[in-house]
PDB file of C-alpha atoms and ligand atoms in Angstrom:
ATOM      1  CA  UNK A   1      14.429   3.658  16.808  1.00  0.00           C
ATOM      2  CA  UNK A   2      17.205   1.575  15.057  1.00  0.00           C
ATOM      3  CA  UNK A   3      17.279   1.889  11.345  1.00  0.00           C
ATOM      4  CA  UNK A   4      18.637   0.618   8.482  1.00  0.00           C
ATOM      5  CA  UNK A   5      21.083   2.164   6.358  1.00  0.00           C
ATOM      6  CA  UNK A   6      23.274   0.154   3.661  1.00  0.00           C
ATOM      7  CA  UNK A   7      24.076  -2.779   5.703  1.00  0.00           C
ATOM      8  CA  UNK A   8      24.344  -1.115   9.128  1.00  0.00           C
ATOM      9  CA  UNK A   9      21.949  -0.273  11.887  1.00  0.00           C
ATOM     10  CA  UNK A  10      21.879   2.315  13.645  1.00  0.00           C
ATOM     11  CA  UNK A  11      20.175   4.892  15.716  1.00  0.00           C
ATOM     12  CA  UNK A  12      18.147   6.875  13.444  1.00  0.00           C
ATOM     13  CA  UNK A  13      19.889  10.054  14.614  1.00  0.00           C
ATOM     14  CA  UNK A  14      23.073   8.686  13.049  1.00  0.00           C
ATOM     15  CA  UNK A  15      21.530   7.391   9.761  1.00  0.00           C
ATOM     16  CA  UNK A  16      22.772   9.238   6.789  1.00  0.00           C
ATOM     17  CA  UNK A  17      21.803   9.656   3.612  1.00  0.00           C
ATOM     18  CA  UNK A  18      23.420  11.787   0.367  1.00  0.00           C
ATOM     19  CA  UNK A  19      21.648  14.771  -0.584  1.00  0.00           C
ATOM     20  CA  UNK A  20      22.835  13.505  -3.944  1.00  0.00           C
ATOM     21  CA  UNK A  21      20.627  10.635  -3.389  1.00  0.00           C
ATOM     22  CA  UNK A  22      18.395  10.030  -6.438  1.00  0.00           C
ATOM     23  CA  UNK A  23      15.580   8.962  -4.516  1.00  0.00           C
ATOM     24  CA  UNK A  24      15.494  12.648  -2.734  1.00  0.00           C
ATOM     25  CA  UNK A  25      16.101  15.115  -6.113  1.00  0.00           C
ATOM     26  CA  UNK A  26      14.234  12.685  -8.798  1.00  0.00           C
ATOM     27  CA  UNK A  27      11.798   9.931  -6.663  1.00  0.00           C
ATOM     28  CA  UNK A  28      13.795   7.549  -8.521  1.00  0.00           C
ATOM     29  CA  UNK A  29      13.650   4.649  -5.952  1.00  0.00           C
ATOM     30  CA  UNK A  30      10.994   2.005  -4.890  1.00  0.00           C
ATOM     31  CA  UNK A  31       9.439   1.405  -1.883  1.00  0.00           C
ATOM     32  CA  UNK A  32       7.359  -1.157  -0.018  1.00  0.00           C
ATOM     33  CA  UNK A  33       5.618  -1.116   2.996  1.00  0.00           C
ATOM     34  CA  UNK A  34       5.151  -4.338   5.077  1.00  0.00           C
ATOM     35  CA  UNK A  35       2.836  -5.368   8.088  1.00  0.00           C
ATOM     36  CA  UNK A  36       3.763  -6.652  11.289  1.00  0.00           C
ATOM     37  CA  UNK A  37       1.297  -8.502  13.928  1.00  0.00           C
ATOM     38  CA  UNK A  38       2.496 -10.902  16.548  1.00  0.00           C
ATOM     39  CA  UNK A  39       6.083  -9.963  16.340  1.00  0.00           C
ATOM     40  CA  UNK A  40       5.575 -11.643  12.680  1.00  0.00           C
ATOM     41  CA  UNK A  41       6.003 -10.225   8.844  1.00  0.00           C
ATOM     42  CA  UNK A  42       2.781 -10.564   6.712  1.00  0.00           C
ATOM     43  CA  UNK A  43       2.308 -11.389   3.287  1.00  0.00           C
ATOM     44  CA  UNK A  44       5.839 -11.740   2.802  1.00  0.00           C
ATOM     45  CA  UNK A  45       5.964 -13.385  -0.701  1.00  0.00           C
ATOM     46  CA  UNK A  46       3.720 -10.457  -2.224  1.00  0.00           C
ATOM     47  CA  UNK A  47       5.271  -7.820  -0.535  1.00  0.00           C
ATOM     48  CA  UNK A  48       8.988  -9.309  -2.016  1.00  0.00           C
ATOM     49  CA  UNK A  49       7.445 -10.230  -5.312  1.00  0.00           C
ATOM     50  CA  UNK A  50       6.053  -6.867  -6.114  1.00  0.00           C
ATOM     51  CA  UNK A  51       9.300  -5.205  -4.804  1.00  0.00           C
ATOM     52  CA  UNK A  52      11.588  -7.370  -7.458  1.00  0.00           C
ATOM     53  CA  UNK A  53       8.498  -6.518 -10.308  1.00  0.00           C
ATOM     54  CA  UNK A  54       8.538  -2.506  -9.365  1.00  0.00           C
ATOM     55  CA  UNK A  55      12.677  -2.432  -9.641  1.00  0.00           C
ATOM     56  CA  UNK A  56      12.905  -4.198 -12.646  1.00  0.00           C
ATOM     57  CA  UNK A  57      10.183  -2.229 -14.220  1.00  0.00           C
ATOM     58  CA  UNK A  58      12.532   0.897 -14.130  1.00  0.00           C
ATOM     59  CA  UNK A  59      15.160  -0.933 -14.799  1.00  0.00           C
ATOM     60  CA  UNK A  60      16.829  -1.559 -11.316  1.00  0.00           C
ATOM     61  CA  UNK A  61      17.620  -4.924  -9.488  1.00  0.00           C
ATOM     62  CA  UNK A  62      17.084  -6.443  -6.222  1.00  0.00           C
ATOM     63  CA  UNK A  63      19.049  -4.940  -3.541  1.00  0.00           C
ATOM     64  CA  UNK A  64      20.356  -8.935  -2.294  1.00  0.00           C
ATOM     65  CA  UNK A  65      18.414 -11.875  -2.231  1.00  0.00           C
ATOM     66  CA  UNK A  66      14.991 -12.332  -0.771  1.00  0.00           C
ATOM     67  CA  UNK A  67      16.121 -14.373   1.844  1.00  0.00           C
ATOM     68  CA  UNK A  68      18.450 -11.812   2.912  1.00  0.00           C
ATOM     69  CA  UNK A  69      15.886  -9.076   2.616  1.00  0.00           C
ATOM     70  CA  UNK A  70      13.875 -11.379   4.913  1.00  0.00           C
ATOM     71  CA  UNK A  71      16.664 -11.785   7.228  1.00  0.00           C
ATOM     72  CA  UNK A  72      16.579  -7.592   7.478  1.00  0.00           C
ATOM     73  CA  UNK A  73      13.360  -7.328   8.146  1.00  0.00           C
ATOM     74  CA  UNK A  74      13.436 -10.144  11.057  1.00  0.00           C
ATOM     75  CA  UNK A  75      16.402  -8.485  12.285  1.00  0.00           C
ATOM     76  CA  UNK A  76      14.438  -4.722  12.161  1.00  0.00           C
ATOM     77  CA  UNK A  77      11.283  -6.698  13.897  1.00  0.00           C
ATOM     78  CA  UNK A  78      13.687  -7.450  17.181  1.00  0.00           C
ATOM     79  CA  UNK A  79      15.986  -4.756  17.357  1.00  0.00           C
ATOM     80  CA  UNK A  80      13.181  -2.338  17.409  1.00  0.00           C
ATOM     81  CA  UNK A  81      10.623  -5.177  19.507  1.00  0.00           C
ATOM     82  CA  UNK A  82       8.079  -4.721  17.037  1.00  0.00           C
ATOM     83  CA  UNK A  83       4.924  -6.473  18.236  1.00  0.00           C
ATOM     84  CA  UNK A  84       2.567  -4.753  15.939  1.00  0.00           C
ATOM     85  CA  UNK A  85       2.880  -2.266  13.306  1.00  0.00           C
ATOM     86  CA  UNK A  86       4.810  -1.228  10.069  1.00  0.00           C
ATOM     87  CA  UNK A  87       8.020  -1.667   8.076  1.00  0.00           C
ATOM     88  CA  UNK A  88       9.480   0.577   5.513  1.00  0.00           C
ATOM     89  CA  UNK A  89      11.726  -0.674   2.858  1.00  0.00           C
ATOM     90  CA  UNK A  90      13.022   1.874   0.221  1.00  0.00           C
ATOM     91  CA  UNK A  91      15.455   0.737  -2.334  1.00  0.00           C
ATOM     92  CA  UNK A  92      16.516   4.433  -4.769  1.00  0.00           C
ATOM     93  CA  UNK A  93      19.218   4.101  -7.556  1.00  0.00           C
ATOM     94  CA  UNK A  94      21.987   5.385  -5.488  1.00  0.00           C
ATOM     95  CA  UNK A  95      23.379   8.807  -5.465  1.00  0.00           C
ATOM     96  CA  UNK A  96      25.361  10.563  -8.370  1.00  0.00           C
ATOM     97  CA  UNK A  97      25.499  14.290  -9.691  1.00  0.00           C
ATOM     98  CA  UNK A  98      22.406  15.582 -10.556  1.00  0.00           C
ATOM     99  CA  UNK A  99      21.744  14.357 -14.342  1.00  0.00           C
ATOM    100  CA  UNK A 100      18.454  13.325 -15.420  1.00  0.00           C
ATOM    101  CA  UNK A 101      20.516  10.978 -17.070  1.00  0.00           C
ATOM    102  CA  UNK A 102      20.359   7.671 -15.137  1.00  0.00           C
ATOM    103  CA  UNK A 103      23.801   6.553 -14.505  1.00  0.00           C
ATOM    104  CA  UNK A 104      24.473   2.809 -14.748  1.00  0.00           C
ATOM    105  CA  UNK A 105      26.215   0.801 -11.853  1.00  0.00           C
ATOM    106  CA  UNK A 106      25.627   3.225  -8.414  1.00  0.00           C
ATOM    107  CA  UNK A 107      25.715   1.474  -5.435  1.00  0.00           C
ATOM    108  CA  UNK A 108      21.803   1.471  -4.486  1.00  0.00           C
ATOM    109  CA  UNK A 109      20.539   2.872  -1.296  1.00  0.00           C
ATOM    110  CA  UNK A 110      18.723   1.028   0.740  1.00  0.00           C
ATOM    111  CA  UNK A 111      17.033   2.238   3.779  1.00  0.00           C
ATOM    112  CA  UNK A 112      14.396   0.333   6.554  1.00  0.00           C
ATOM    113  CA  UNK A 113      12.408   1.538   9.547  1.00  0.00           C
ATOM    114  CA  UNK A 114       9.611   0.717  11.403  1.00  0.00           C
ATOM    115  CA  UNK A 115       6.742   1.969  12.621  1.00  0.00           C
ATOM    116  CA  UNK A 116       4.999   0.887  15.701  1.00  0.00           C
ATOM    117  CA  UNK A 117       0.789   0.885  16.051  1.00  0.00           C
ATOM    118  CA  UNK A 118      -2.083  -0.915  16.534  1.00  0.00           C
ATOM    119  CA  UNK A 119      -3.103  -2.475  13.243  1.00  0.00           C
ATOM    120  CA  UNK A 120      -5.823  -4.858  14.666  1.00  0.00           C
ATOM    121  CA  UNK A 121      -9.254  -4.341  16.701  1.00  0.00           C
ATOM    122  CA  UNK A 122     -12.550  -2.729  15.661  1.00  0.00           C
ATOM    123  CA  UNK A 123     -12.525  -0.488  12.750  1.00  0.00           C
ATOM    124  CA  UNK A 124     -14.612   2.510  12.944  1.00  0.00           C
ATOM    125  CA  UNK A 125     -14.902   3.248   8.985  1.00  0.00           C
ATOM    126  CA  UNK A 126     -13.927   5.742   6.925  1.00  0.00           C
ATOM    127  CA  UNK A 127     -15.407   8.389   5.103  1.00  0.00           C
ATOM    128  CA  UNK A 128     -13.783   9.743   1.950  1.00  0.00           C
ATOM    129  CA  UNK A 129     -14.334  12.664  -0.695  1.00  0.00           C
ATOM    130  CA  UNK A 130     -13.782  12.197  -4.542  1.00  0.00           C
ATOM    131  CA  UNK A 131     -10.952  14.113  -6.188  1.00  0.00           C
ATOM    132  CA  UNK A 132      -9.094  13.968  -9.661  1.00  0.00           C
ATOM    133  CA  UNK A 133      -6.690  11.558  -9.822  1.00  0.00           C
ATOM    134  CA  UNK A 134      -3.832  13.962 -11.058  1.00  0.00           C
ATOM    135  CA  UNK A 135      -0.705  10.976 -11.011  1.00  0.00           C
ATOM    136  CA  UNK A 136       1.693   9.429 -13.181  1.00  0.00           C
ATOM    137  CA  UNK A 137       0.614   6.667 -15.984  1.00  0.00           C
ATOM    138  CA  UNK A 138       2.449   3.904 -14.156  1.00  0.00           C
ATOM    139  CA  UNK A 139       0.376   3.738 -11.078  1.00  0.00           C
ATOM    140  CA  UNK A 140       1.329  -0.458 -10.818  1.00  0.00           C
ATOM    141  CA  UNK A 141       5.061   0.992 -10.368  1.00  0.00           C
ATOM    142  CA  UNK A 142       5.399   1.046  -6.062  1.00  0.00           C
ATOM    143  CA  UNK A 143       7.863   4.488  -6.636  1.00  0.00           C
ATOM    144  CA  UNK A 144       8.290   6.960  -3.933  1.00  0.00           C
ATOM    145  CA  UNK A 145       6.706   9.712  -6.101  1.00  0.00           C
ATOM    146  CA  UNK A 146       3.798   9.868  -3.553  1.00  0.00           C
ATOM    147  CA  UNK A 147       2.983  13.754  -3.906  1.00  0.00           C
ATOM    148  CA  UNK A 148      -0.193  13.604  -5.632  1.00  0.00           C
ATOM    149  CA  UNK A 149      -1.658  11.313  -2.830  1.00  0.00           C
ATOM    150  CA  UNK A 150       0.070  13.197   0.078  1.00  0.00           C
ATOM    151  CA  UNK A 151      -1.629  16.278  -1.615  1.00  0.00           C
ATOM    152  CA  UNK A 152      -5.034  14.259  -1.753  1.00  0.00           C
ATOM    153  CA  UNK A 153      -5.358  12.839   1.603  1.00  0.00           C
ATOM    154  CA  UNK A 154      -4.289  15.799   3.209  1.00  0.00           C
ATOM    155  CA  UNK A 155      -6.927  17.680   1.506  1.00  0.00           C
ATOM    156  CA  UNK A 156      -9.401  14.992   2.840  1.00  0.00           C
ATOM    157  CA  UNK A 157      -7.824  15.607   6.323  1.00  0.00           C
ATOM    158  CA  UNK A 158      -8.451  19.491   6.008  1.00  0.00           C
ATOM    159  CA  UNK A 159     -12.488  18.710   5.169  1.00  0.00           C
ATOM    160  CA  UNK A 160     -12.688  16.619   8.317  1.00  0.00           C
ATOM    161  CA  UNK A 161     -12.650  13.484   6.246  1.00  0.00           C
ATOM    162  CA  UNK A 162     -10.171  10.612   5.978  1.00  0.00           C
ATOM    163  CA  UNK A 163      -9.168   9.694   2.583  1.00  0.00           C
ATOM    164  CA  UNK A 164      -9.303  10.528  -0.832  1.00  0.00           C
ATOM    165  CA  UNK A 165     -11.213   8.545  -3.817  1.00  0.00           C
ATOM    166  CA  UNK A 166      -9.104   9.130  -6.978  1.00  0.00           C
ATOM    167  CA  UNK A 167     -11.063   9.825 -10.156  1.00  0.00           C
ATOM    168  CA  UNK A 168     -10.233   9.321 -14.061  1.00  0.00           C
ATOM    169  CA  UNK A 169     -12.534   9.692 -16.696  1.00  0.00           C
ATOM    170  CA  UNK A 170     -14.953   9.377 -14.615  1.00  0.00           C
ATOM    171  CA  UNK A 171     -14.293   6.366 -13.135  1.00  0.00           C
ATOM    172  CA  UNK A 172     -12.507   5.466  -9.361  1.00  0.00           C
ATOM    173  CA  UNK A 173      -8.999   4.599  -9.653  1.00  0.00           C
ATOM    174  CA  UNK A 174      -7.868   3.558  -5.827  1.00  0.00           C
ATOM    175  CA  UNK A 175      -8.087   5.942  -2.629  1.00  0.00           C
ATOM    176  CA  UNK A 176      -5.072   7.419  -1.840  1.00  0.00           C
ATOM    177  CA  UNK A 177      -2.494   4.309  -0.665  1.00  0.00           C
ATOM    178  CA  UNK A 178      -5.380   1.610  -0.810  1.00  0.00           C
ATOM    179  CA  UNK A 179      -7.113  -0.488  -3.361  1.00  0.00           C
ATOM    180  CA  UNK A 180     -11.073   0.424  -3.420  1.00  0.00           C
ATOM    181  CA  UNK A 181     -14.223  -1.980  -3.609  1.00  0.00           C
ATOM    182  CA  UNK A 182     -17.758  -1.723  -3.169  1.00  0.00           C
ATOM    183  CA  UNK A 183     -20.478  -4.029  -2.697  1.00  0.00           C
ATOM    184  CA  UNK A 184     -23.778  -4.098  -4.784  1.00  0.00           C
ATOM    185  CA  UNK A 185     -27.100  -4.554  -3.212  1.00  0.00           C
ATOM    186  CA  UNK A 186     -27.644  -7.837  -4.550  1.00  0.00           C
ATOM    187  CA  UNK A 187     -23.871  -8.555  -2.728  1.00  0.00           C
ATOM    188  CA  UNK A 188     -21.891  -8.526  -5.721  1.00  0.00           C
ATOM    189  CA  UNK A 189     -18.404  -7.261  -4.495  1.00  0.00           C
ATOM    190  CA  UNK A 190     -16.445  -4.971  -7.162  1.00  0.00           C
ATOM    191  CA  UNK A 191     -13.264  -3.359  -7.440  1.00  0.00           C
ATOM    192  CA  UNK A 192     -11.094  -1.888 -10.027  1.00  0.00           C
ATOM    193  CA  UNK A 193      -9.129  -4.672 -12.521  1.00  0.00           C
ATOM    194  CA  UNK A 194      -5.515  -4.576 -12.989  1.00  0.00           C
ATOM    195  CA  UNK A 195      -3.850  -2.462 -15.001  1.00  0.00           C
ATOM    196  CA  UNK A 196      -0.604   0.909 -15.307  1.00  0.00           C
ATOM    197  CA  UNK A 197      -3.999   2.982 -13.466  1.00  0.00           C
ATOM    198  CA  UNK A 198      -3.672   1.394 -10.497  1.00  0.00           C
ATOM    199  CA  UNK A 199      -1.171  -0.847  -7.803  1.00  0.00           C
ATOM    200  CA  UNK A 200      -1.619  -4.037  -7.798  1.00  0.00           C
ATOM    201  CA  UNK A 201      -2.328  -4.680  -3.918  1.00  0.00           C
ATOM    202  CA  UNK A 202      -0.894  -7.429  -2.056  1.00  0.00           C
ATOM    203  CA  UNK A 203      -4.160  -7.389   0.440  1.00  0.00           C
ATOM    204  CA  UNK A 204      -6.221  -7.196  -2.632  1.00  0.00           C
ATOM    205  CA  UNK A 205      -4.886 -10.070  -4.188  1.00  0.00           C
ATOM    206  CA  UNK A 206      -5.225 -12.038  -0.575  1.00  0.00           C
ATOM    207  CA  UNK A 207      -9.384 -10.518  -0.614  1.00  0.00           C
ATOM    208  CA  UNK A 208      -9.894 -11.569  -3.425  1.00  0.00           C
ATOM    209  CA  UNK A 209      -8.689 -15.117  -3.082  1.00  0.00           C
ATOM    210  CA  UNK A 210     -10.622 -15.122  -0.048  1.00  0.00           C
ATOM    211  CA  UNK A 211     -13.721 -13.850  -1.598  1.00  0.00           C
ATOM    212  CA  UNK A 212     -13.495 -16.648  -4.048  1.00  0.00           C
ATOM    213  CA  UNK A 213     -12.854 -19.507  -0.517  1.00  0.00           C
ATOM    214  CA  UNK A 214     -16.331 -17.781   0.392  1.00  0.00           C
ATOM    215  CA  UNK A 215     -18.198 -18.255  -2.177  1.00  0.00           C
ATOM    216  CA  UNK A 216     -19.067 -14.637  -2.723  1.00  0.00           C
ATOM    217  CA  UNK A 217     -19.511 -13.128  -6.196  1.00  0.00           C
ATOM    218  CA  UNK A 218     -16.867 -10.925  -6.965  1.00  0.00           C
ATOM    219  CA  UNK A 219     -16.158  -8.600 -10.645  1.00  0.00           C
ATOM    220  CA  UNK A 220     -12.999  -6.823 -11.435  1.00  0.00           C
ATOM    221  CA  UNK A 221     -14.165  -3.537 -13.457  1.00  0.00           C
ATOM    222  CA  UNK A 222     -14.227   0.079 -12.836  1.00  0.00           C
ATOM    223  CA  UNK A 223     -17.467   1.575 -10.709  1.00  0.00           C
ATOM    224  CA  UNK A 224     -18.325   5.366 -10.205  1.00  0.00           C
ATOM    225  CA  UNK A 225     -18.577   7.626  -7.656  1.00  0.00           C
ATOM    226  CA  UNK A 226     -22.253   7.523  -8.181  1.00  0.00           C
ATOM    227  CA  UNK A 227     -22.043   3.776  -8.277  1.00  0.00           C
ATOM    228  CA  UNK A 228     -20.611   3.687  -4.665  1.00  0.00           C
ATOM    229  CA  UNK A 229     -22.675   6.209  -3.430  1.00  0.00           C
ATOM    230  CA  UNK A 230     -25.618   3.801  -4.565  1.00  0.00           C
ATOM    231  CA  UNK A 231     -24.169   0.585  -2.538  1.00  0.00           C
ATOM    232  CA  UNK A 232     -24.531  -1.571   0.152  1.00  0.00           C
ATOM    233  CA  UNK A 233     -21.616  -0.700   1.457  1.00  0.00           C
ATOM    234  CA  UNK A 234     -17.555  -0.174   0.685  1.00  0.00           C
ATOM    235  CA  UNK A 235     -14.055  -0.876   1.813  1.00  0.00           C
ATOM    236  CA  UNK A 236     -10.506  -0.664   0.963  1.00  0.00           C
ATOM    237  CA  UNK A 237      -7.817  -2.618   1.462  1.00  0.00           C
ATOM    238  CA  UNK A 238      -3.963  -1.994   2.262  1.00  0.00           C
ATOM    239  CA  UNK A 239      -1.253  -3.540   3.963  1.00  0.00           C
ATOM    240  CA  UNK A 240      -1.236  -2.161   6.983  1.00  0.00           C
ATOM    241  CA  UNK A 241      -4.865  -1.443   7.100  1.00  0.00           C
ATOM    242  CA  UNK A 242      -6.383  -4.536   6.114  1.00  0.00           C
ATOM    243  CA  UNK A 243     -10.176  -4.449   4.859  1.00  0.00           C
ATOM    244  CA  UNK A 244     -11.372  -0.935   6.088  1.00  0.00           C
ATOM    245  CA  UNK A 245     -14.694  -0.228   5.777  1.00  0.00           C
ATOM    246  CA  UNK A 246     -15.745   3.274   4.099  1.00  0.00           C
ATOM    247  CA  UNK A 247     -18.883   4.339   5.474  1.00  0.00           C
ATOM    248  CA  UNK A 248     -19.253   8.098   3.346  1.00  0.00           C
ATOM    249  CA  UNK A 249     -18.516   9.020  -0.414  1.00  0.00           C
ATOM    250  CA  UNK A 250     -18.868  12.151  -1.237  1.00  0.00           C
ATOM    251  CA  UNK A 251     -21.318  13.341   1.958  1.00  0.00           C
ATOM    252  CA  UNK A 252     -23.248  10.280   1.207  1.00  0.00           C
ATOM    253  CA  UNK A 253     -23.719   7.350   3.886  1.00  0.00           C
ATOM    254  CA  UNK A 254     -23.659   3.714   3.301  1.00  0.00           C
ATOM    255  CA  UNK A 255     -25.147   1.369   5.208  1.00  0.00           C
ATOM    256  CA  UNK A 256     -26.777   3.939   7.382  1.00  0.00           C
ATOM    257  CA  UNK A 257     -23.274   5.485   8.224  1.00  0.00           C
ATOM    258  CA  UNK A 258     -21.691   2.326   9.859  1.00  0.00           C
ATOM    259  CA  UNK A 259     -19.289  -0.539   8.744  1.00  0.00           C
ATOM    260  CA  UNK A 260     -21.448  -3.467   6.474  1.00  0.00           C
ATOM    261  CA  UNK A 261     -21.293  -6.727   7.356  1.00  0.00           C
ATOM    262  CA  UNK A 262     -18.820  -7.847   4.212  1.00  0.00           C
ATOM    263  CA  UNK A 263     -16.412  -5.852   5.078  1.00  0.00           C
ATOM    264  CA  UNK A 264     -16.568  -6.863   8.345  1.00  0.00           C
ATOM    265  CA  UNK A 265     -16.493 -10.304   7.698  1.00  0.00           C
ATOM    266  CA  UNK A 266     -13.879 -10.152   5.232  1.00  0.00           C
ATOM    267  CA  UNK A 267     -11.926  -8.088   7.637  1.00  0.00           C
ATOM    268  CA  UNK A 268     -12.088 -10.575   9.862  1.00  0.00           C
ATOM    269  CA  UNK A 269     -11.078 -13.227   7.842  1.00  0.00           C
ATOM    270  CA  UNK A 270      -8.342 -11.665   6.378  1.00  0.00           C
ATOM    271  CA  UNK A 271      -6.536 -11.137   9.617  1.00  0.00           C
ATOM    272  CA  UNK A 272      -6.794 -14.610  10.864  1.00  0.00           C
ATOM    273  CA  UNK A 273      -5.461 -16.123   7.495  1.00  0.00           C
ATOM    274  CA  UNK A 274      -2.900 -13.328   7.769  1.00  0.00           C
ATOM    275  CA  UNK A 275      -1.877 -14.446  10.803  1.00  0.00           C
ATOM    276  CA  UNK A 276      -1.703 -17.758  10.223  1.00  0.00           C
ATOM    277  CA  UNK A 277       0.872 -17.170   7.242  1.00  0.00           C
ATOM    278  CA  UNK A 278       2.793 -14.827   8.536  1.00  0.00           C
ATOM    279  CA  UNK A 279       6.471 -15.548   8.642  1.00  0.00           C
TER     280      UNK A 279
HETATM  281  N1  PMP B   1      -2.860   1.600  -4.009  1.00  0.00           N
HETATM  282  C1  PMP B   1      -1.946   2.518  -3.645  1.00  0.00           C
HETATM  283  C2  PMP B   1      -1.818   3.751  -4.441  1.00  0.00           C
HETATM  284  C3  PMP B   1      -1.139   2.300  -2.511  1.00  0.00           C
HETATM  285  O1  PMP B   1      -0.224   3.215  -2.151  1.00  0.00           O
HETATM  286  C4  PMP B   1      -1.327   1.118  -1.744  1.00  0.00           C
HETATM  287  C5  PMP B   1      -0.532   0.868  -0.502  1.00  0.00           C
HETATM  288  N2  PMP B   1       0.811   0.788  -0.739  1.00  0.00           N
HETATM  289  C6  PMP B   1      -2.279   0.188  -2.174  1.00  0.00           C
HETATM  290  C7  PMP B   1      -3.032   0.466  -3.312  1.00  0.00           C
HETATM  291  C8  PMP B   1      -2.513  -1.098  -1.424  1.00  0.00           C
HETATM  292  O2  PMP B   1      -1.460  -2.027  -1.632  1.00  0.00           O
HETATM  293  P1  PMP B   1      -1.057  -3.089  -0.537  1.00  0.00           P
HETATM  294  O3  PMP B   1      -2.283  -3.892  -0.246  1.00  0.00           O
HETATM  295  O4  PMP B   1      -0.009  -3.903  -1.176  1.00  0.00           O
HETATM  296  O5  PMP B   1      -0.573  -2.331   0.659  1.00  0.00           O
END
């Protein structure tokens, strides 16, 4: 793979880093995390937007311009021949003496790679077990502090299951690096509003618009684990894993165990509009 490291790329056996790198002794860098279908970036303008939003937010800037950030990524998509798959943009603070101390002025370190694998096709649905949701207050920050969820969705992995539903006061947060929804029996879709508990997905914001095209009733709010377990059906959405349909919460089937047809519709939608504004 060719990567990219500071304006250069280069095999990733030659990319280099600082240990002094912020990013690796205090998670003090951003990330995003981009899908690619076609050969083609999607939901560019989110993924930038959210990127200039989490940087600012702890008190960082934009790397360069977003045309220039879109010029890396094209340039990542064809030195690599990405048809389908991921890319992975991390921005940190630069690298300095350790000092908790942020120092003003490093020269930021920015790092892309991609990942390729099939993002479209048939989804089988997931199943996913409820744990406390143990992370930081500024969940709508995209920082690289991802232990919590690596611990959770391992932990899923080592039950035989595939994600992790995160849970405060007794209410879902998001699964582990995806926005969650269910949908009532009467078809009313819900999923978690905005706010520091959660991120505020790119794909989510794109459902939800298209939820709204469809006509379908939709209602940002939290929902339980019981609540879930009592619906229709569920999904979750990420970037590079679309609407997913969750099929088990906590040993509990939905829709006898299979995807439901909302999810599968909106799946389906979603990746043709996707497609169609890809750039
Ligand atoms: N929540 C969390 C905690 C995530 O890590 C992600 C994926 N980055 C999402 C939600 C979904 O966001 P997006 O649709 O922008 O990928």
């Amino acid at each position: 793979r060719i990567v990219y490291v500071n304006g250069a790329y280069v095999p990733e056996e030659e990319a280099m880093v600082s240990v002094f790198d912020r990013g690796f002794l205090f998670a003090d860098g951003i990330y995003e995390v981009t899908a690619v279908v076609d050969g083609k970036i999607c939901e560019w303008d989110g993924h930038i937007g959210r990127l200039e939003r989490s940087l600012g937010e702890i008190g960082m800037s934009m790397p360069m311009s977003a045309e220039e950030l879109l010029e890396v990524h094209r340039e990542m998509v064809k030195r690599n021949n990405l048809e389908e798959g991921a890319i992975y943009l991390q921005v940190t603070r630069g690298a300095a003496d350790r000092d908790f101390v942020m120092p003003e002025g490093l020269d930021q370190t920015v790092v892309l790679f991609t990942q390729a694998k099939k993002l479209t096709g048939a989804k089988s649905g997931l199943r996913v077990i409820s744990v406390p949701d143990i992370r930081w207050g500024r969940r709508d920050i995209k920082t690289v502090q991802l232990l919590a969820a690596s611990l959770v969705k391992t932990e899923a992995k080592k039950k035989g299951k595939d994600d992790a539903w995160m849970v405060e006061d007794g209410f879902v947060t998001e699964g582990s690096s995806n926005n969650t929804y269910i949908v009532t029996k009467e078809g009313k879709i819900i999923t978690r509003n905005l706010s520091n508990s959660i991120l505020p997905g790119i794909t989510r914001k794109s459902v939800l618009r298209i939820v709204e095209e469809l006509d379908m009733e939709i209602e940002e709010r939290p929902f339980t684990i019981e609540e879930a377990q009592n619906a229709a059906e569920a999904f979750m959405t990420a970037a590079t894993s679309f609407v997913t349909p969750v099929i088990e919460v906590d040993g509990v089937e939905l829709n006898g165990g299979t995807p439901g047809p909302v999810s599968k519709r909106l799946g389906e939608v979603y990746i043709e509009e996707s497609r169609k504004a890809s750039c």
